[in-house]
PDB file of C-alpha atoms in Angstrom:
ATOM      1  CA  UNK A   1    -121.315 -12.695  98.161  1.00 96.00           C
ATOM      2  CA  UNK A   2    -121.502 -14.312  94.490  1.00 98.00           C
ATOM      3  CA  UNK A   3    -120.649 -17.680  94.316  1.00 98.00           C
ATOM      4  CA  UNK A   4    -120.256 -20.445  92.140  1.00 98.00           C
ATOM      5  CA  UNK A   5    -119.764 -24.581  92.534  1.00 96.00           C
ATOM      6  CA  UNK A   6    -117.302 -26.362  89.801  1.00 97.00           C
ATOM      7  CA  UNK A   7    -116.480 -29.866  89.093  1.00 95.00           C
ATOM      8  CA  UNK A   8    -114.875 -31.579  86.125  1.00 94.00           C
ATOM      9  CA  UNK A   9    -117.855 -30.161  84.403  1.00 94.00           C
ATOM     10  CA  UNK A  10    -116.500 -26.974  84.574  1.00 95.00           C
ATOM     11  CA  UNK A  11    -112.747 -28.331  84.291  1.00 93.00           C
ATOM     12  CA  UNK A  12    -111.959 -25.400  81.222  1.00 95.00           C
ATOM     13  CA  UNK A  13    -113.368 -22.536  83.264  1.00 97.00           C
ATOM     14  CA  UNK A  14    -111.723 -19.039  82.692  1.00 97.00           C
ATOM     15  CA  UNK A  15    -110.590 -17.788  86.467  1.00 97.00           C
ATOM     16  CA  UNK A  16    -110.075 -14.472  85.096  1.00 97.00           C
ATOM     17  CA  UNK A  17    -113.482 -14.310  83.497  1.00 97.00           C
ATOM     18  CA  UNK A  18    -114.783 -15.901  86.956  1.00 98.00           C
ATOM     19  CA  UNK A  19    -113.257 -12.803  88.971  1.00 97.00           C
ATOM     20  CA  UNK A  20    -114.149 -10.179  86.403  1.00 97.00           C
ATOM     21  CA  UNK A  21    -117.923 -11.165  86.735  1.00 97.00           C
ATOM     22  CA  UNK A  22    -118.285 -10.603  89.957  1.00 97.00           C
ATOM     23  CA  UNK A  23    -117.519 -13.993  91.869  1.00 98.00           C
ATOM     24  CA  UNK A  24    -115.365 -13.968  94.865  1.00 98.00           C
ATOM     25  CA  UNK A  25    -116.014 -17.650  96.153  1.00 98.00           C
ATOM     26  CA  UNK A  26    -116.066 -21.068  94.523  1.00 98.00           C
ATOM     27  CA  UNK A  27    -117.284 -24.569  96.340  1.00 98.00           C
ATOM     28  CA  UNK A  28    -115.200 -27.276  94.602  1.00 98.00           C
ATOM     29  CA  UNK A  29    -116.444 -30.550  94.466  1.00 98.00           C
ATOM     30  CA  UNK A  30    -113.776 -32.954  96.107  1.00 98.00           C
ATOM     31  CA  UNK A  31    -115.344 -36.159  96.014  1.00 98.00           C
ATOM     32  CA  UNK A  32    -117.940 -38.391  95.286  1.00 98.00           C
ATOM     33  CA  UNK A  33    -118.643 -41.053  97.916  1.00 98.00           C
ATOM     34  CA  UNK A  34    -115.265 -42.262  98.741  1.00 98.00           C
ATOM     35  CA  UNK A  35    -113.260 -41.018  95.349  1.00 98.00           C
ATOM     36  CA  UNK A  36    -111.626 -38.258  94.797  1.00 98.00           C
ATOM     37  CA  UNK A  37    -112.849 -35.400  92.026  1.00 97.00           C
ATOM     38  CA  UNK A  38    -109.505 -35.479  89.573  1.00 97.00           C
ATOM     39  CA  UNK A  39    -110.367 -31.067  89.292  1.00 97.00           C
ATOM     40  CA  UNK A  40    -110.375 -30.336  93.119  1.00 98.00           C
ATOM     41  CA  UNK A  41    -106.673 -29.759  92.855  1.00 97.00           C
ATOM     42  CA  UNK A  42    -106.340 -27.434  89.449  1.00 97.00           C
ATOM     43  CA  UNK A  43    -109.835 -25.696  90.788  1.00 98.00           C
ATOM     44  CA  UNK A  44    -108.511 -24.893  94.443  1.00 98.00           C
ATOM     45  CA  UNK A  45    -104.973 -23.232  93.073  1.00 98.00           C
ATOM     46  CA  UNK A  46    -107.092 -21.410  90.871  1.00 98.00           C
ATOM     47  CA  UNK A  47    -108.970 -19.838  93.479  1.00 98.00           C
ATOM     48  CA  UNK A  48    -105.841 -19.653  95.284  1.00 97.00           C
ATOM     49  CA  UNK A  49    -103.967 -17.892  92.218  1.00 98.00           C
ATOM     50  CA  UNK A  50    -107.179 -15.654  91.957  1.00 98.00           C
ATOM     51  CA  UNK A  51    -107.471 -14.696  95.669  1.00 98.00           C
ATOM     52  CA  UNK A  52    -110.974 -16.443  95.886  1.00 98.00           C
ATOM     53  CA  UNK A  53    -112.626 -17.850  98.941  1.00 98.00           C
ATOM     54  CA  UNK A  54    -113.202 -21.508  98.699  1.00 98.00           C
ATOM     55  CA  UNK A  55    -114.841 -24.706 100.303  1.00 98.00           C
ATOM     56  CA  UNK A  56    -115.771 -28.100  99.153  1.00 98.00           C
ATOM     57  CA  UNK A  57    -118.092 -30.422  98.721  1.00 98.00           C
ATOM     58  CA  UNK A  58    -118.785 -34.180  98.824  1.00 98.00           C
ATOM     59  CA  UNK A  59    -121.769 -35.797  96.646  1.00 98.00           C
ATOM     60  CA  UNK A  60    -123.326 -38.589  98.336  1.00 98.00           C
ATOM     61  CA  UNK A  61    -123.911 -41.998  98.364  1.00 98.00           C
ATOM     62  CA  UNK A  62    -124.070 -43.293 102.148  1.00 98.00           C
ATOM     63  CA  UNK A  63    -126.593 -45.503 102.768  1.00 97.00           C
ATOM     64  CA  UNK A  64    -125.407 -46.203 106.592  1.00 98.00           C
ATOM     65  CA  UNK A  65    -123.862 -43.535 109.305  1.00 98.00           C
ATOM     66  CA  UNK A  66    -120.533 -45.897 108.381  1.00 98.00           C
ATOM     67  CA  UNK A  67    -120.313 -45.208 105.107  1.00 98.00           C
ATOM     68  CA  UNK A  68    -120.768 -41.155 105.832  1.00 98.00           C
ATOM     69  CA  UNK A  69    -118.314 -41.249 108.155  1.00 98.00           C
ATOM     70  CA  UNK A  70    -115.766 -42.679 105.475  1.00 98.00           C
ATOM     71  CA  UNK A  71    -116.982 -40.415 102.793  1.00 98.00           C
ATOM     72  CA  UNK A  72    -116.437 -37.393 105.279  1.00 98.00           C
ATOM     73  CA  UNK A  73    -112.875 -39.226 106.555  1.00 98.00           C
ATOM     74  CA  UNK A  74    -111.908 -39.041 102.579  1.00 98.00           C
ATOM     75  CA  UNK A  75    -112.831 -35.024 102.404  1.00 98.00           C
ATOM     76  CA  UNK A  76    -110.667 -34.833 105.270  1.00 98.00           C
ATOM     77  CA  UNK A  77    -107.502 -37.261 103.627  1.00 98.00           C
ATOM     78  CA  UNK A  78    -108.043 -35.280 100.127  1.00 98.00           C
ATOM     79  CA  UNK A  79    -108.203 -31.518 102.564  1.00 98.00           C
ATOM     80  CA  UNK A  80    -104.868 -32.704 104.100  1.00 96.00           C
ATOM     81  CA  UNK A  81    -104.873 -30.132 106.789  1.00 95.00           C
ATOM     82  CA  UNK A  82    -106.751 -27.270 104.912  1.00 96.00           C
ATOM     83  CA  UNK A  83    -109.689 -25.759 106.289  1.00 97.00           C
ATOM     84  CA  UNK A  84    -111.147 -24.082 103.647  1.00 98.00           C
ATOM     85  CA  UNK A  85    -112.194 -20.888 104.137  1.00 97.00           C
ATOM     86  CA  UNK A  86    -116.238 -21.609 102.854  1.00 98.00           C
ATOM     87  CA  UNK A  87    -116.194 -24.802 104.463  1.00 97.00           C
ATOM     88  CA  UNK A  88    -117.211 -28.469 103.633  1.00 98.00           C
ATOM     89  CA  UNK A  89    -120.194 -29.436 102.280  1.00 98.00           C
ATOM     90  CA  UNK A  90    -122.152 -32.751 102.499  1.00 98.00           C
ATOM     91  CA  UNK A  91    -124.300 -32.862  99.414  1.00 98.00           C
ATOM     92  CA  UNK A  92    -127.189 -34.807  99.970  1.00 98.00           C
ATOM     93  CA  UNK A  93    -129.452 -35.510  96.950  1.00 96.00           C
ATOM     94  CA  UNK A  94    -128.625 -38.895  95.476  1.00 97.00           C
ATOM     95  CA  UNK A  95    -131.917 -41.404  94.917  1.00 95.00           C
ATOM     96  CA  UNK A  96    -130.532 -43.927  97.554  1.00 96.00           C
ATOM     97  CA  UNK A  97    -129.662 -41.756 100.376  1.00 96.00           C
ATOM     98  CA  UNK A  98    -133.706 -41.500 100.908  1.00 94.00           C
ATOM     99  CA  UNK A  99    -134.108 -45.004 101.420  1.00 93.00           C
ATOM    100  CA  UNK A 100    -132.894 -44.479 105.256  1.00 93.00           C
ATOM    101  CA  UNK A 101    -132.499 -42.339 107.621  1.00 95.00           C
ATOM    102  CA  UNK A 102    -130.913 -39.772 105.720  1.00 96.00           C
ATOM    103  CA  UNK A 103    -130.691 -37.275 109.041  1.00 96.00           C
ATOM    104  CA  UNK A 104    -128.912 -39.720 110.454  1.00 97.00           C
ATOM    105  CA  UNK A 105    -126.147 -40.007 107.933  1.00 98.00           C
ATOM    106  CA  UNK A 106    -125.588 -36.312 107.476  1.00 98.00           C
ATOM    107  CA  UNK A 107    -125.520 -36.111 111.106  1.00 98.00           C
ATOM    108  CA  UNK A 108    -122.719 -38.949 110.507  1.00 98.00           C
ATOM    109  CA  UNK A 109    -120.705 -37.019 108.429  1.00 98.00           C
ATOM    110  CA  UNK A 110    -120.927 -33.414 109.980  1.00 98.00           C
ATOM    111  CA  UNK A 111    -119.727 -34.767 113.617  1.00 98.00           C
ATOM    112  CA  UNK A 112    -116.618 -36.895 111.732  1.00 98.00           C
ATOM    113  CA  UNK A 113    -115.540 -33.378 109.834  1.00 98.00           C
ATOM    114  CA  UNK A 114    -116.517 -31.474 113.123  1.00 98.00           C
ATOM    115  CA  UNK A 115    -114.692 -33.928 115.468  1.00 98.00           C
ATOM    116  CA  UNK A 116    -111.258 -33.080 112.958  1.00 98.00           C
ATOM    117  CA  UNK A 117    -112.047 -29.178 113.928  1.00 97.00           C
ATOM    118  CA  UNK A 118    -113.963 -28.750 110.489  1.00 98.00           C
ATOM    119  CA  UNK A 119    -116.876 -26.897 110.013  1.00 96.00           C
ATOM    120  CA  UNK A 120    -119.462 -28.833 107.276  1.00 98.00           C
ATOM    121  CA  UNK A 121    -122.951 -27.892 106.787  1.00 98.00           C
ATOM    122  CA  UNK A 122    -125.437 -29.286 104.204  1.00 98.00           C
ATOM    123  CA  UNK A 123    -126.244 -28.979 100.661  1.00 98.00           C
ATOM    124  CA  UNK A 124    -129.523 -29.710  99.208  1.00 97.00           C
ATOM    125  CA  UNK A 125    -132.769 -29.163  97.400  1.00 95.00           C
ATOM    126  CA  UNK A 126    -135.117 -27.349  99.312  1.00 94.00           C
ATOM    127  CA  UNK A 127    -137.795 -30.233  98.024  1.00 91.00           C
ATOM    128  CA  UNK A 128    -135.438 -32.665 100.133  1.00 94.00           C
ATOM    129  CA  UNK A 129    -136.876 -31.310 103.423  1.00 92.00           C
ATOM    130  CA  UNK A 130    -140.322 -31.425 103.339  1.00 80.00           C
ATOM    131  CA  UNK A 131    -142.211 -33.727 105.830  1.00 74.00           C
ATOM    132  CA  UNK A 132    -143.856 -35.151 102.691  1.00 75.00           C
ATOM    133  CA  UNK A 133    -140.998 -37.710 101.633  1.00 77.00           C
ATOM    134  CA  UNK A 134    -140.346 -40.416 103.317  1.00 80.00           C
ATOM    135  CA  UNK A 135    -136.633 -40.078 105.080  1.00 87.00           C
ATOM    136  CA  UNK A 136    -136.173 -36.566 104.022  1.00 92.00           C
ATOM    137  CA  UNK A 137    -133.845 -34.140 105.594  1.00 95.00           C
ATOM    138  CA  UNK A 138    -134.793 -32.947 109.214  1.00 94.00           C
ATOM    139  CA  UNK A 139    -133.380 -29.250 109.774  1.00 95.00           C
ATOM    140  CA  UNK A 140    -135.010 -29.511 113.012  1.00 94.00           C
ATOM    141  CA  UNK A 141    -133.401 -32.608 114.193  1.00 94.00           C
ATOM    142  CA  UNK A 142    -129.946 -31.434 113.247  1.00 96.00           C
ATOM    143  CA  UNK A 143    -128.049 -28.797 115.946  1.00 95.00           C
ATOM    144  CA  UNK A 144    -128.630 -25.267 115.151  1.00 95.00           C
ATOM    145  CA  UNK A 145    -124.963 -24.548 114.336  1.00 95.00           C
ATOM    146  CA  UNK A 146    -125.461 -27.100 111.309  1.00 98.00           C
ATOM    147  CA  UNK A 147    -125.739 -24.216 108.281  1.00 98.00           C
ATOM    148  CA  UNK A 148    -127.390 -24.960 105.466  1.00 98.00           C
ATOM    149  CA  UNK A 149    -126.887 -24.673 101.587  1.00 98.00           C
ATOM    150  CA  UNK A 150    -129.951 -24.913  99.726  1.00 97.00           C
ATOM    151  CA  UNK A 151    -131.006 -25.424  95.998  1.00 97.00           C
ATOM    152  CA  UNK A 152    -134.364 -23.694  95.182  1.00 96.00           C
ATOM    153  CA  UNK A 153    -135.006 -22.274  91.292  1.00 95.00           C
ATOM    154  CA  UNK A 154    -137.825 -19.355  92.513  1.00 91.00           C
ATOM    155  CA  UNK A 155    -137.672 -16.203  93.463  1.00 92.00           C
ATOM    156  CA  UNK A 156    -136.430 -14.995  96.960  1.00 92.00           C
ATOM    157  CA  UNK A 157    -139.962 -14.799  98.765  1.00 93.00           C
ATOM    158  CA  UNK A 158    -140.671 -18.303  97.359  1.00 93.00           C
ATOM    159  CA  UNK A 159    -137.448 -19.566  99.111  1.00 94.00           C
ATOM    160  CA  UNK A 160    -138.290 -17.695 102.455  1.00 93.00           C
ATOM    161  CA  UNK A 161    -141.618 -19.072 102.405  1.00 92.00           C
ATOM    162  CA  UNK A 162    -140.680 -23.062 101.400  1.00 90.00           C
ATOM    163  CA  UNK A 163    -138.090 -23.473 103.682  1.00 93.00           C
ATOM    164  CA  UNK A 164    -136.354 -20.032 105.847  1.00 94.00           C
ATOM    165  CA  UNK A 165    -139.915 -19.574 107.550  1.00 94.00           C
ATOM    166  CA  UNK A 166    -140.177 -23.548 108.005  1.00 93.00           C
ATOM    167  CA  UNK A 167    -137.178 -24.205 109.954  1.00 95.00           C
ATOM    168  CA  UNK A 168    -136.569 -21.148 112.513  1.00 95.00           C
ATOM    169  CA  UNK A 169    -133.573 -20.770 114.023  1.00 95.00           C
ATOM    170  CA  UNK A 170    -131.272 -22.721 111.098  1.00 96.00           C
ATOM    171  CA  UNK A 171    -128.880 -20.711 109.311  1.00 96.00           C
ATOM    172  CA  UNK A 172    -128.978 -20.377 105.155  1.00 97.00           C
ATOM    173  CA  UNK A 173    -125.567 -19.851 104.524  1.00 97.00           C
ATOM    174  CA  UNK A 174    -126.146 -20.092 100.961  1.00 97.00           C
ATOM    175  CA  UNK A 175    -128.903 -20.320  98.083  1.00 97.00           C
ATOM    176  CA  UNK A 176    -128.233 -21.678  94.808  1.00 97.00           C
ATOM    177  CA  UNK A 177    -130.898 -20.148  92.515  1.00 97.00           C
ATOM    178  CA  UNK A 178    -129.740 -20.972  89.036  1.00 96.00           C
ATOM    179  CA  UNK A 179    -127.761 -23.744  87.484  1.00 95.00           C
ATOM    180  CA  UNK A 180    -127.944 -22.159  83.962  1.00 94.00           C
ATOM    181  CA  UNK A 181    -125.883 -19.142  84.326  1.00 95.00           C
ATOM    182  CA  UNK A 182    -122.192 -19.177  82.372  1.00 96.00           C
ATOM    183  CA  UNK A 183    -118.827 -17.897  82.718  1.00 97.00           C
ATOM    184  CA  UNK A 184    -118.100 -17.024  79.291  1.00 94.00           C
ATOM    185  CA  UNK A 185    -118.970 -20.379  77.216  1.00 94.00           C
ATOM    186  CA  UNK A 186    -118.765 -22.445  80.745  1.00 96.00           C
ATOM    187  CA  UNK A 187    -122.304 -23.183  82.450  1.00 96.00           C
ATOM    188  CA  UNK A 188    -122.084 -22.674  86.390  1.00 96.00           C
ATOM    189  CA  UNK A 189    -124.379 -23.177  89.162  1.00 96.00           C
ATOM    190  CA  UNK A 190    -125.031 -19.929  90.745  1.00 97.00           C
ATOM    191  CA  UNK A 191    -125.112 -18.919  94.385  1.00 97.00           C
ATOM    192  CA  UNK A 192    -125.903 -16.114  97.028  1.00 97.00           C
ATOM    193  CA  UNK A 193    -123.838 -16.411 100.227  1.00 97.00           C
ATOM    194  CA  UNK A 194    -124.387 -15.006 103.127  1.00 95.00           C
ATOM    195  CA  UNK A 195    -121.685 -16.078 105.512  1.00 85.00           C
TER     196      UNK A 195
END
């Protein structure tokens, strides 16, 4: 499936043009630590209008399993009762989640959404898991029911080689593979999803 991530970046984008080129799911950014993203609502009726799948996403900025927990307990406020239908998303990238145990706080936030009968996976750079960086991502050390969403700007083979073949057994539920493709005049990060 085709799919593309918004945010306020992409507040102007043309759903009809979205639909017409081929997308049939957007992930909606929601929130950024603890505040709400001020698009998540016109974004998800737009999908809703359009009949496209959606989930969400939280950029973070924990730097302790307590402030995950609240970041994933303020996805969960903002969802008010909606599971959507691609899931949540912890997006973990930012500079001073690596300056802990960053396993450990997107463990945090996965069990909060989970414990609330969410599903919530995580979104990241492939470059983010490599036993190379101090506190990077452990796919290993996460349960195998934890999918995964990763960035990685290479070709297919590339991806299975730097991180599929690395971490049997965890599922890629989606690859983001370009963030310079547009809707019409509206740039959008790309994605192939595959559940």
């Amino acid at each position: 499936m085709k799919v593309i991530d918004v945010s306020g970046w992409q507040a102007d984008l043309d759903y009809q043009e979205v639909v017409n080129s081929g997308v049939e799911g957007v992930i909606i950014k929601i929130s950024e630590g603890t505040t709400f993203e001020e698009t998540y609502w016109h974004h998800k009726s737009k999908c809703e209008e359009y009949g496209l799948a959606w989930g969400v996403y939280c950029f973070g900025h924990a730097t302790t399993e307590a402030e995950a927990r609240a970041e994933a307990n303020e996805v969960l406020y903002l969802l008010e009762g909606n599971t959507p239908p691609l899931g949540i998303w912890y997006d973990v990238e930012a500079p001073e989640m690596f300056d802990t145990d960053t396993t450990a706080l997107a463990s945090a936030f996965i069990v909060t959404c989970n414990e609330a009968g969410q599903k919530c996976g995580v979104y990241t750079s492939a470059l983010k898991c490599t036993t190379d960086m101090l506190n990077s991502l452990r796919p290993m050390a996460l349960a195998d029911y934890v999918p995964w969403w990763i960035a990685y700007y290479a070709n297919y083979s590339d991806l299975r080689a730097d991180w599929i073949d690395l971490y049997p057994g965890r599922t890629l539920a989606g690859w983001q593979y370009s963030d310079q493709e547009y809707i019409g005049d509206t740039n959008v990060d790309m994605n192939d999803w595959y559940i």
